[in-house]
């Protein structure tokens, strides 16, 4: 049975459901009949054999049952609006959020589309508009005679119009249900009709595996990105980070191609790893593919990057909601085990080699000894490092990625394009000069044009097709791609970002990642059904949660950064650079003073995006550095700050200026900072106020820490407990003196501050201390920092 037909039929098996929602008066019409009508009307006839209806009935029908967890659907009332997948996470029913529903809009990166609301939005007019959009888009694909390009385009069209449409299973979008069903149908395509009928009768009875859930992880990533001297400029760093994204995508697609599987079987790629659903090919075949890829990575990256590959076997019963989470963890566990073995046996080849060898052959950016070193502005760089700078520069000019397919060819080690070519890929970032960017593309058999921010324009895809005379698929791969501008054309450097900061001139580094992610994916899905708590973890839900999380970090975070750059357009340069944001974490550099606000917005927006589920939260670490401080050290410092934030009980915290606070206390810090900043900057009370408060805070810390050492502190810090000490009366005295020196309203405000602090026994000093340091940094007008200063 043709796998491509299984993919197409799998994608469209119950598209008629959207038609039903769009025309509730036609409720009686059979969704299956409408789906078949859609396939007949829209799928190019050349891509369907006469037996496609049998495929629907057998492989796709079985896949549909299995991916839904085996038993969801029939007796349940059909959902009319899509519940957010985040509403079903958490094993404590009391902590589960209120129900929130997705908007009924085609997928796009804007506020009105992305954020769920409590309002039930099941109106037929909105569905009718989605249905019409889908039909129009599907009609445009009718001329596509290439099956692979057709499947990929169809996949993206479905995502755009059905990401918000409910499937039979609550909390699962029609898109997620359809795409994992297609993936599984492809795996089942080789089964005989008798076996499928058998499985349809008794799905638990299958004794042999039906599919593998394969997880891949390109590791060594942290060091690959950050093991650089200060001479590695911003562009190179951005290029490296994007290359890792490309590499994951290329490796995932390479494996699919090796196994002759369509793109539907790429379940997830992002955050440095990928998941595939493949037929049960046997351990030997996976090992063979892994070895080939390891050799390639070793050849081109000298052991700096390598692939860990693991898998879990899926039998029919493993798709059940009470068993699937264990399988998901098993795939992850087998990758973790592969990484552990690797670290145990392979010496770390990427240690900077110092100047042991010939200095002239050592790259000053990545420290590798290579033959392709060239001087660039007095810095010796290898071809690979130079190519990453080119890639980073190209990203600053483009929001469209073209991924071309070629026959894999042997290449000499050199630029990053060499490894991608060995995997069978050409890559270009497209701007207005489409033809020029594709000028050296020969032997390309198919191209995927992926918008990084929005679906690519049809006109652009047509230009690509004309330039290369090959089939073109179009889709979107959201990527937080914000490059700071200096003037019209130049990319701002780290020094420029530092100079653009307010007050103290420092470069800020922000790192964030979602807390307890393993719990969310591995244990999280539960819900009530007929009054009983039950497990809800299915492949479709896990895939849905992954893609929603990625939508936030890859899509929405980029929009937030862009907005902040626009809001600060009066500064010398843009203020933010998204080095990386994807999966469930991010690394952003910028003018330090805008980072706390950005981090808070990201935290709040993730909360809203996740339907205010208390289990979903994110911690952050912000550090400040001189613009010449080596970035790998800055990255490590920020990682340590992030770790400190995760030490706060319950996590969900931020570390800034060396202090960690729970996000829920952050408003207090921010309010005090604003008040103090206002007093110092506008009211001319003098910075002595800030110094008094900081001294007072230091004294308080001494008392607090001494108390903690004696075991007299109940909480981790004094926030919930009065910490008695002489700093109290001394502070009150100093603030009184300060108030005497100023007049009018300012006098009142200083006194008011003193009285508020006294009234709660100075417990607020925890927040005021940080607020005073923050306000001080904002008002300090020193120019450049000492090198290496933090
Ligand atoms: Zn290098």
mmCIF file of C-alpha atoms in Angstrom, residues 27 72 85 91 113 125 131 137 177 202 281 323 341 391 394 408 443 453 481 493 505 622 625 631 636 647 737 749:
data_model
loop_
_atom_site.group_PDB
_atom_site.id
_atom_site.type_symbol
_atom_site.label_atom_id
_atom_site.label_comp_id
_atom_site.label_asym_id
_atom_site.label_seq_id
_atom_site.Cartn_x
_atom_site.Cartn_y
_atom_site.Cartn_z
ATOM 1 C CA UNK A 27 -25.786 18.196 11.222
ATOM 2 C CA UNK A 72 -12.300 8.133 22.971
ATOM 3 C CA UNK A 85 -4.497 21.518 25.835
ATOM 4 C CA UNK A 91 -2.631 15.521 38.706
ATOM 5 C CA UNK A 113 -5.327 34.607 17.667
ATOM 6 C CA UNK A 125 -19.786 31.853 11.100
ATOM 7 C CA UNK A 131 -13.761 26.063 6.121
ATOM 8 C CA UNK A 137 -5.999 26.997 0.020
ATOM 9 C CA UNK A 177 -5.175 14.514 15.692
ATOM 10 C CA UNK A 202 -9.161 -6.487 19.151
ATOM 11 C CA UNK A 281 12.419 -1.115 11.145
ATOM 12 C CA UNK A 323 0.142 3.591 28.956
ATOM 13 C CA UNK A 341 27.293 6.286 27.638
ATOM 14 C CA UNK A 391 24.325 32.911 8.241
ATOM 15 C CA UNK A 394 21.548 36.670 6.344
ATOM 16 C CA UNK A 408 23.471 13.646 -0.769
ATOM 17 C CA UNK A 443 20.411 19.492 -8.915
ATOM 18 C CA UNK A 453 7.206 34.702 10.964
ATOM 19 C CA UNK A 481 14.432 36.044 14.544
ATOM 20 C CA UNK A 493 27.305 44.697 18.114
ATOM 21 C CA UNK A 505 26.259 50.825 30.483
ATOM 22 C CA UNK A 622 19.425 37.998 34.162
ATOM 23 C CA UNK A 625 28.266 42.323 31.781
ATOM 24 C CA UNK A 631 30.251 35.491 26.128
ATOM 25 C CA UNK A 636 27.487 30.442 32.261
ATOM 26 C CA UNK A 647 16.160 27.093 43.954
ATOM 27 C CA UNK A 737 17.199 62.843 58.503
ATOM 28 C CA UNK A 749 7.014 60.729 50.121
#
